PDB file of C-alpha atoms in Angstrom:
ATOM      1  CA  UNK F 782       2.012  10.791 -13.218  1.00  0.00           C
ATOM      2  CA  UNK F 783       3.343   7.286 -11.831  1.00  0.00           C
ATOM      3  CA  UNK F 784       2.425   4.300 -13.119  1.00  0.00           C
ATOM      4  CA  UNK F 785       3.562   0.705 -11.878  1.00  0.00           C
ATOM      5  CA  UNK F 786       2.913  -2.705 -13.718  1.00  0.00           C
ATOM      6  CA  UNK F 787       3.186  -5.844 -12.527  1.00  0.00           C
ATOM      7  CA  UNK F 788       2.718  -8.425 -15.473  1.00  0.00           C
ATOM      8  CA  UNK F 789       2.403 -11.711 -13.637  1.00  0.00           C
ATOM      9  CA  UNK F 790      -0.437 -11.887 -11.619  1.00  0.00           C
ATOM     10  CA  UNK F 791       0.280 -15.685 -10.022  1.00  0.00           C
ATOM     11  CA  UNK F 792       3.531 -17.493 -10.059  1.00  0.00           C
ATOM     12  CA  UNK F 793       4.052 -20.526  -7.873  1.00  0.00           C
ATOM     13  CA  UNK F 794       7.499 -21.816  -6.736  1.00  0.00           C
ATOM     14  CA  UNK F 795       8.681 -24.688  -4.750  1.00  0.00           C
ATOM     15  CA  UNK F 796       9.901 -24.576  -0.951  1.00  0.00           C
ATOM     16  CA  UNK F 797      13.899 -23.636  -0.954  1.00  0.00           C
ATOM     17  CA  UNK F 798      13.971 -22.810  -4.157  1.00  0.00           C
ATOM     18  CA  UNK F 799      14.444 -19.211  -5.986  1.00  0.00           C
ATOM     19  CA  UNK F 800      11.688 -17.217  -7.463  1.00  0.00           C
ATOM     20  CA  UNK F 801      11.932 -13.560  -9.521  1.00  0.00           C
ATOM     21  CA  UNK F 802       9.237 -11.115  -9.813  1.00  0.00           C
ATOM     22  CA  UNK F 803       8.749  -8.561 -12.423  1.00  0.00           C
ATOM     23  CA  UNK F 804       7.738  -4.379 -11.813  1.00  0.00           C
ATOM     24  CA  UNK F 805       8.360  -2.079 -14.220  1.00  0.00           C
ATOM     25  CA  UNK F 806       7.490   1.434 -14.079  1.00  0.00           C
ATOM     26  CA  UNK F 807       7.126   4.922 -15.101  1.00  0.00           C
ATOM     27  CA  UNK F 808       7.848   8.549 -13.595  1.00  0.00           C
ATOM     28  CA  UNK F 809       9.184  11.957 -14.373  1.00  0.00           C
ATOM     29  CA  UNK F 810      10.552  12.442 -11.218  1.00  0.00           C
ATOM     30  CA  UNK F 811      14.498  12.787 -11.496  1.00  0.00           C
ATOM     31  CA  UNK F 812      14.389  11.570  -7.603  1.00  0.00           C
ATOM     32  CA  UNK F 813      12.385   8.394  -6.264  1.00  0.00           C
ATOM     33  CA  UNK F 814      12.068   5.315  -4.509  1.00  0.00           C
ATOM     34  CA  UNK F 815      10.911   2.113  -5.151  1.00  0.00           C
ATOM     35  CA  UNK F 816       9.538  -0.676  -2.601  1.00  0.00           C
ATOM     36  CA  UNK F 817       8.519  -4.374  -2.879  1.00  0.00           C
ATOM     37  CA  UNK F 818       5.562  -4.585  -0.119  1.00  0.00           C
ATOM     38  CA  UNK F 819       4.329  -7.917   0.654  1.00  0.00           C
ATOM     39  CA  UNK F 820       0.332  -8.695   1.969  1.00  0.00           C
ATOM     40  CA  UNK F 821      -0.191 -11.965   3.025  1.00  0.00           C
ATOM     41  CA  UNK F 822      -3.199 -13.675   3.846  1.00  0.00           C
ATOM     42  CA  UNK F 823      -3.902 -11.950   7.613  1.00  0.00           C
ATOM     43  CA  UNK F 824      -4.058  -8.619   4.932  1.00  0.00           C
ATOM     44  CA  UNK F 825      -1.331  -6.711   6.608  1.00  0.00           C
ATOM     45  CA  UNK F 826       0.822  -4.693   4.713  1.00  0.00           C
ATOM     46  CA  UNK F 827       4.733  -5.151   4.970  1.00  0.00           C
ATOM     47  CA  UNK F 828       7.463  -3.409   3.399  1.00  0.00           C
ATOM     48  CA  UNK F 829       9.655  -6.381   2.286  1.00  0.00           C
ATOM     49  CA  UNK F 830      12.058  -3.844   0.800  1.00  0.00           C
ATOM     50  CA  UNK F 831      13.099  -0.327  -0.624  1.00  0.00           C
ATOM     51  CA  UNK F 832      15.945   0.759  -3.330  1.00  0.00           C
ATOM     52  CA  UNK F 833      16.710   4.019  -3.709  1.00  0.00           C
ATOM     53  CA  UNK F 834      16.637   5.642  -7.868  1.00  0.00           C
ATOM     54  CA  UNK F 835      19.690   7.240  -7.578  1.00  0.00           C
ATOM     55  CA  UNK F 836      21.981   4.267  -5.917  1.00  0.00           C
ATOM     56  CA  UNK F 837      23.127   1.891  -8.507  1.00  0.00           C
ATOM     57  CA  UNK F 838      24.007  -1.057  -6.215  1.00  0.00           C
ATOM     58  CA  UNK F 839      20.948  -3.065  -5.717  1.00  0.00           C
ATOM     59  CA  UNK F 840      19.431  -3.559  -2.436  1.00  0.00           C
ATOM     60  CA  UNK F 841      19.287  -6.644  -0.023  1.00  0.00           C
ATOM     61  CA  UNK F 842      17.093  -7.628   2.750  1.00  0.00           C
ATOM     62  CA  UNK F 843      18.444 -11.566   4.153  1.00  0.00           C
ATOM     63  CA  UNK F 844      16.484 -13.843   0.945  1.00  0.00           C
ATOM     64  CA  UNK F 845      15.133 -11.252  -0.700  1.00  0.00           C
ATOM     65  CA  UNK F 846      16.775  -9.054  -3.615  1.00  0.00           C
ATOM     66  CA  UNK F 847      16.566  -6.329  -6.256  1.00  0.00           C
ATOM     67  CA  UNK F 848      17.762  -6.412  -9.904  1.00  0.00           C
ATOM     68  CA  UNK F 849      17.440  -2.889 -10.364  1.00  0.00           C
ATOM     69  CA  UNK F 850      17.596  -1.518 -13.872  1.00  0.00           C
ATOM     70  CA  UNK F 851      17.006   2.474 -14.068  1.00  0.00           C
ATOM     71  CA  UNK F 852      17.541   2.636 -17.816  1.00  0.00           C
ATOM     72  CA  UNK F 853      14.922   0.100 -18.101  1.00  0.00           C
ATOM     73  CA  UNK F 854      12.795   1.028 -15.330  1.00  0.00           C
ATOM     74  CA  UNK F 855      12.815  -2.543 -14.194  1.00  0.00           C
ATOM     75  CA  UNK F 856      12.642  -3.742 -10.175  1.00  0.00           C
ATOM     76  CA  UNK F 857      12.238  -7.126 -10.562  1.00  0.00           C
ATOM     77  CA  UNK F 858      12.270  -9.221  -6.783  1.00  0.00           C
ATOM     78  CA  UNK F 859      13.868 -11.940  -6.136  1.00  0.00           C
ATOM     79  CA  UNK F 860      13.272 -14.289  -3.330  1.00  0.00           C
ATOM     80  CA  UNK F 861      15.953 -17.331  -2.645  1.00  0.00           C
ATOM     81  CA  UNK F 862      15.368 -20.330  -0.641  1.00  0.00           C
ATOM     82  CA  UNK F 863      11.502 -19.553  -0.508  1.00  0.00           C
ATOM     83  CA  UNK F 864       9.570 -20.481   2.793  1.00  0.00           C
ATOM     84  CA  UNK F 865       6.175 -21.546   2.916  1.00  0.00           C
ATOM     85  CA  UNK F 866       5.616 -17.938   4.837  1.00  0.00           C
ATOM     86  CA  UNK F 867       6.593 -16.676   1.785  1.00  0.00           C
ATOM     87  CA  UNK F 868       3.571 -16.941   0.479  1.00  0.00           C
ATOM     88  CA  UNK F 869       1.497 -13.951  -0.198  1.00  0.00           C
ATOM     89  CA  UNK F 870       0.505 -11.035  -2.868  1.00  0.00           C
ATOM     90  CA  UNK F 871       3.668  -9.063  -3.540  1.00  0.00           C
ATOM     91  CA  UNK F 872       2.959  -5.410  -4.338  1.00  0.00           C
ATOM     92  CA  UNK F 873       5.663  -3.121  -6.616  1.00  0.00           C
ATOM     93  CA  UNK F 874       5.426   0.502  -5.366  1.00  0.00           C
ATOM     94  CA  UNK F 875       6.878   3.937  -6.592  1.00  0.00           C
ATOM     95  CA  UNK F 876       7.343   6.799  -4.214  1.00  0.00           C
ATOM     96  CA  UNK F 877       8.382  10.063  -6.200  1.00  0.00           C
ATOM     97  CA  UNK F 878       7.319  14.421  -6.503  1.00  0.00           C
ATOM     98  CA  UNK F 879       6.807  16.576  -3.745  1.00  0.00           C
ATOM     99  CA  UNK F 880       3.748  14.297  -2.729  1.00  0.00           C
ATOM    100  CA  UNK F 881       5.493  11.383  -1.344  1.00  0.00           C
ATOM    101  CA  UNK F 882       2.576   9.617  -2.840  1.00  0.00           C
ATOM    102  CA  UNK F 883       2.935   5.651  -3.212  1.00  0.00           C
ATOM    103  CA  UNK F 884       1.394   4.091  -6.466  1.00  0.00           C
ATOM    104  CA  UNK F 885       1.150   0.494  -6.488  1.00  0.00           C
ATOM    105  CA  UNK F 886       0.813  -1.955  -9.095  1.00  0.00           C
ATOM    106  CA  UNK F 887      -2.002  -4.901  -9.356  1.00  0.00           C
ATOM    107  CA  UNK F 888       0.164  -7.146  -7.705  1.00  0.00           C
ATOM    108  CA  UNK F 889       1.527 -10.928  -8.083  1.00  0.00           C
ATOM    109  CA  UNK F 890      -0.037 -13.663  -6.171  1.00  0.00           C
ATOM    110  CA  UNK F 891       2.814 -16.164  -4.953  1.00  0.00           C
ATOM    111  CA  UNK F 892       2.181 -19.237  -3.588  1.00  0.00           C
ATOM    112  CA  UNK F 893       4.987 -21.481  -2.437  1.00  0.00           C
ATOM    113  CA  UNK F 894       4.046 -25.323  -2.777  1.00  0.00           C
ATOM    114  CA  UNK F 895       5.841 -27.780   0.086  1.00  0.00           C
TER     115      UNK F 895
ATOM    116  CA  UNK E  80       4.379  -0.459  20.020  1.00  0.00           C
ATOM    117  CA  UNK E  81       0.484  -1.867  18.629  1.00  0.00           C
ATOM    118  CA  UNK E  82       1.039  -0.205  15.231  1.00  0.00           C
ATOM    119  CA  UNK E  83      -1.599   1.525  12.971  1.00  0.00           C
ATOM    120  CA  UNK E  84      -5.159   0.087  14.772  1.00  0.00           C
ATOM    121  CA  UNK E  85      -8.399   0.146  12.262  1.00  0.00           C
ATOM    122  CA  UNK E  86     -11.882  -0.684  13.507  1.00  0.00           C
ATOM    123  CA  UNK E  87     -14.126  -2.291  12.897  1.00  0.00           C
ATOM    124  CA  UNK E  88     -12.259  -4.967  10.932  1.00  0.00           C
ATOM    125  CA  UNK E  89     -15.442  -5.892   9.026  1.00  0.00           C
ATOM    126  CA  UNK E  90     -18.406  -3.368   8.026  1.00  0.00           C
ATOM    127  CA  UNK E  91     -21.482  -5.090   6.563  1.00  0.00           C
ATOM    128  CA  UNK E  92     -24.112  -2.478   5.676  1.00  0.00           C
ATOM    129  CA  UNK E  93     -26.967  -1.277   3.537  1.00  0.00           C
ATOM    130  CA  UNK E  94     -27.075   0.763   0.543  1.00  0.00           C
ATOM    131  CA  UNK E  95     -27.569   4.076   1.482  1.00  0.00           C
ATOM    132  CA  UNK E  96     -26.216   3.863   4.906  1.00  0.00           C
ATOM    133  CA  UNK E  97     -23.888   6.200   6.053  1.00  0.00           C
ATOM    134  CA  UNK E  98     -20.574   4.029   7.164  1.00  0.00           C
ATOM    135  CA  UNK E  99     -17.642   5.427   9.695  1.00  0.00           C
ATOM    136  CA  UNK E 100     -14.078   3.789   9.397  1.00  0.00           C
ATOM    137  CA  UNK E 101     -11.868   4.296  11.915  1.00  0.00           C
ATOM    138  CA  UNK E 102      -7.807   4.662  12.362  1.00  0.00           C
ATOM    139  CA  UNK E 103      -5.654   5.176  15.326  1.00  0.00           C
ATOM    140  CA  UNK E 104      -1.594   6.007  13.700  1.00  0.00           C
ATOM    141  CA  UNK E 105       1.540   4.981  15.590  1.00  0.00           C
ATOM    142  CA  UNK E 106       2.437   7.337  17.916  1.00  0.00           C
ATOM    143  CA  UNK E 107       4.450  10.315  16.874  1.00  0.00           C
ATOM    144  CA  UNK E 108       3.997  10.058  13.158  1.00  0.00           C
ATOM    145  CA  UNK E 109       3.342  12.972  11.466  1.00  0.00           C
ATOM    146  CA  UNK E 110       1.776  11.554   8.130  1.00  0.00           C
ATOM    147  CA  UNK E 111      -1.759   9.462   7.571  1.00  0.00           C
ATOM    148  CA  UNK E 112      -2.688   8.050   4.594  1.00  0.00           C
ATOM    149  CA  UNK E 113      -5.673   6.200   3.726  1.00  0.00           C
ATOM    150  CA  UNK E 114      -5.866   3.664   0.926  1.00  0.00           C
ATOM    151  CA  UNK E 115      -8.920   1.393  -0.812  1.00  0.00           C
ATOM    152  CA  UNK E 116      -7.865  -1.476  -2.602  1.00  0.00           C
ATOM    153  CA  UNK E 117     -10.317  -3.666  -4.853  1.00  0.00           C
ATOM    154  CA  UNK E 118      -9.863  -6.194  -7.476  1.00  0.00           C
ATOM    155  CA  UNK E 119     -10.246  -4.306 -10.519  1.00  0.00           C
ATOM    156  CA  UNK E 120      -7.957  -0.962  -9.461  1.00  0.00           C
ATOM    157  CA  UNK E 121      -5.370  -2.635  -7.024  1.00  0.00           C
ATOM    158  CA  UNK E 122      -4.490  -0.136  -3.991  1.00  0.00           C
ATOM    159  CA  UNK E 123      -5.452   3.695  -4.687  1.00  0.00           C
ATOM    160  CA  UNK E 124      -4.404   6.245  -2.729  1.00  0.00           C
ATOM    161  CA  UNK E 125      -7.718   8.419  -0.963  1.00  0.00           C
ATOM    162  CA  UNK E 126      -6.422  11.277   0.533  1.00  0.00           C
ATOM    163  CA  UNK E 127      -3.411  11.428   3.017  1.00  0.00           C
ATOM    164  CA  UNK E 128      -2.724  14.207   6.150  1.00  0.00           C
ATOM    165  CA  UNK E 129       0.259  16.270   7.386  1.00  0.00           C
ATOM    166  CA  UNK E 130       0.003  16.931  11.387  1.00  0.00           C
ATOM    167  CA  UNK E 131      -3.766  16.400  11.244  1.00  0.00           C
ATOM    168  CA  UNK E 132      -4.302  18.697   7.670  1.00  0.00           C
ATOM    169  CA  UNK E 133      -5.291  16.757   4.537  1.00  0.00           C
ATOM    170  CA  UNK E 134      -2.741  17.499   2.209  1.00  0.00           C
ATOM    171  CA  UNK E 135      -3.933  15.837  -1.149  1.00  0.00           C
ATOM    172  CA  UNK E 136      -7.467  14.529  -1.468  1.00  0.00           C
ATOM    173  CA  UNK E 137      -7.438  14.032  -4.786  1.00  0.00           C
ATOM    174  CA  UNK E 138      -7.975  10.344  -4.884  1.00  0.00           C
ATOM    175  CA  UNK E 139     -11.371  10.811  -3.218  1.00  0.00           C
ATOM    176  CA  UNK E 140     -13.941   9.465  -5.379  1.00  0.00           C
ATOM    177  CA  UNK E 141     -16.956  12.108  -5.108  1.00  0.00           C
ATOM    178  CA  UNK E 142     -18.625  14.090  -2.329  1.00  0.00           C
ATOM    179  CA  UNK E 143     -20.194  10.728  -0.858  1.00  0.00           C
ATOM    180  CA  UNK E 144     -16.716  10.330   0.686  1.00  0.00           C
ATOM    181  CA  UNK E 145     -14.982  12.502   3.421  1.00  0.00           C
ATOM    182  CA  UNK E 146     -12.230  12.369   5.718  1.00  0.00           C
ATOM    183  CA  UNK E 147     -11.100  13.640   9.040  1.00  0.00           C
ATOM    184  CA  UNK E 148      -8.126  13.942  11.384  1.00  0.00           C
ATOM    185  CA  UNK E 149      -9.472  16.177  14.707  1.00  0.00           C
ATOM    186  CA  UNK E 150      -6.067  15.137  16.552  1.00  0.00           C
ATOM    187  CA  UNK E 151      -2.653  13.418  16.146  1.00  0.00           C
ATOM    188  CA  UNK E 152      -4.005  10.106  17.184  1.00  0.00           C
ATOM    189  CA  UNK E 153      -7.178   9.836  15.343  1.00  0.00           C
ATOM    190  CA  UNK E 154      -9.122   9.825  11.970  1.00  0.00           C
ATOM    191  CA  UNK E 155     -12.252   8.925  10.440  1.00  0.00           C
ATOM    192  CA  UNK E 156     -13.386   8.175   6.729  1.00  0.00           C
ATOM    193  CA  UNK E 157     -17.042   8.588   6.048  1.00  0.00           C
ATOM    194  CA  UNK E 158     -19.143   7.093   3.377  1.00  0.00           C
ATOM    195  CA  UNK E 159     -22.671   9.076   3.008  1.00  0.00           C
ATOM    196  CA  UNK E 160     -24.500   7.542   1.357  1.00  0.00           C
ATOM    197  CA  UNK E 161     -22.872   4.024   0.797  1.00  0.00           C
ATOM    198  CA  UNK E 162     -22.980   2.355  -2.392  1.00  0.00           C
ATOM    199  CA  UNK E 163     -22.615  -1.107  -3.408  1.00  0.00           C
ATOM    200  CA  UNK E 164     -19.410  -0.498  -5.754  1.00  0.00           C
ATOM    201  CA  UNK E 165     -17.521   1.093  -2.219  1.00  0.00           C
ATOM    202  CA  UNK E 166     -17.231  -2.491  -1.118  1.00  0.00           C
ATOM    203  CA  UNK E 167     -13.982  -2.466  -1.110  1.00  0.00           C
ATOM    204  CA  UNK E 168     -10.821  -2.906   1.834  1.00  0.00           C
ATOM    205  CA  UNK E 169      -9.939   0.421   3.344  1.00  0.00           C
ATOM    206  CA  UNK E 170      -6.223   0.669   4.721  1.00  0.00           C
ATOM    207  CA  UNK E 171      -5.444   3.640   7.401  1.00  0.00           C
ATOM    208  CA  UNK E 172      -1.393   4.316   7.080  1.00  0.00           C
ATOM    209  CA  UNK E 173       0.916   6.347   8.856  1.00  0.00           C
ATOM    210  CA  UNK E 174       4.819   7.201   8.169  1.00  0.00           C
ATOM    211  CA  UNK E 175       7.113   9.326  10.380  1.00  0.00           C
ATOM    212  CA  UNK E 176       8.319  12.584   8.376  1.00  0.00           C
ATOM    213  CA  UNK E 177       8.449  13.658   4.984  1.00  0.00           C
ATOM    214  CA  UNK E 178      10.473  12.038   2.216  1.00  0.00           C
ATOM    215  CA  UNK E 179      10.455   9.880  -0.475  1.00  0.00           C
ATOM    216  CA  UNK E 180      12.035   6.677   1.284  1.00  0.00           C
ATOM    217  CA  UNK E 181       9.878   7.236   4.270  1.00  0.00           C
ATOM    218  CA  UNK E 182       8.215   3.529   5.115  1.00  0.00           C
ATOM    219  CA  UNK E 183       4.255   3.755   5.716  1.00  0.00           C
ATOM    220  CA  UNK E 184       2.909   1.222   8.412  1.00  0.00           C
ATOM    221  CA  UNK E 185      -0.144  -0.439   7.320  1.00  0.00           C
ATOM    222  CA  UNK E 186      -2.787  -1.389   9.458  1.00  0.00           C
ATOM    223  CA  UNK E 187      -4.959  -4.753   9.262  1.00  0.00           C
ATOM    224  CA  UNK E 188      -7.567  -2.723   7.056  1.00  0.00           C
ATOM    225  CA  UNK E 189     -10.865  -2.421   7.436  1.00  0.00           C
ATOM    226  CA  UNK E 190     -13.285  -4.932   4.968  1.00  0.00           C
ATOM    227  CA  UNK E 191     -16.640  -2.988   3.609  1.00  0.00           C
ATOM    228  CA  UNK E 192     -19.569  -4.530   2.123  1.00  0.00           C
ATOM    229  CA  UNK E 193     -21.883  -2.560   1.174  1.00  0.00           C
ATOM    230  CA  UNK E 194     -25.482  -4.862  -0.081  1.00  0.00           C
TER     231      UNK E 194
END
């Protein structure tokens, strides 16, 4: 089984400035991926970005970054020089097994203030 | 392309109804997935397809739920008979191939409330 958590459930930030968001998680697969999706208010889901388990350099997308930390299980987001399209509910998925099922966590609602 | 399409965007209906979601994939992917995601358990997986065969439906929550894919380019989730706790958002996805790092395209999701 795959579980994701996502302990902050709202975090605000202000425009151009840097913001981190935490995801840890738990699997038993040996082989998986992780993802940052982002939903904002129109609903649509958007893959923001994806790091693959087994690469130890972290992945980057333009402003947004990974601080992943397998030992830990940690894949915490960060997002520098935060626009006001920024804002949104970030979700923390796992991808792992024969499956290829996603499991998300709760999410984190962030809101970036002008 | 016009992406993963869902209709109707909003569903309001009675208890007991029987209710009919609706998802058209992007073109040429092989995998469909559809998702519910409430307040209290987040996004949960339903069931997902492989070239129009349901694969896992283990995330189905009882019989009062089914799910179709008669061709590459459609699928239905039904909801007989409709309850108030399905009110929920239903998201159709589809991905291109197997594989772990395989991106799933959401559509706009479909918003059911059930009174």
């Amino acid at each position: 089984a795959q579980t994701v958590t996502q302990s902050q459930p709202e975090m605000s930030v202000q425009e151009a400035e840097t913001v981190t968001l935490s995801c840890t998680y738990d699997t038993s697969e040996s082989n998986y991926y992780l993802f940052w999706y982002k939903q904002p208010p129109s609903r649509q889901m958007i893959l923001v970005i994806r790091q693959e388990a087994y690469k130890q350099q972290n992945a980057t997308e333009n402003r947004f970054s990974v601080n992943f930390q397998k030992a830990a299980k940690s894949f915490s987001l960060k997002i520098s020089d935060s626009q006001l399209g920024d804002t949104a509910m970030y979700f923390c998925a796992v991808s792992g097994g024969s499956n290829y099922k996603l499991t998300f966590g709760k999410g984190t609602l962030l809101t970036v203030n002008p | 392309d016009a992406g993963v399409i869902q209709s109707p965007r909003h569903e309001v209906t009675e208890m007991g109804q029987e209710v009919t979601l609706r998802c058209k994939p992007i073109s040429g992917h092989d995998y469909l997935f559809w998702y519910r995601q409430t307040m209290m358990r987040g996004l949960e997986l339903l069931i997902y397809f492989n070239n129009n065969v349901p694969i896992d439906d283990s995330g189905m929550p009882e019989d009062r739920f089914s799910a179709k894919m008669p061709n590459a380019s459609f699928s239905t989730l039904k909801i007989q008979p409709s309850e108030p706790r399905d009110s929920a958002v239903y998201f159709c996805a589809s991905s291109l191939g197997p594989g772990l790092a395989v991106e799933q395209f959401f559509g706009p999701g479909t918003r059911l409330t059930v009174l």
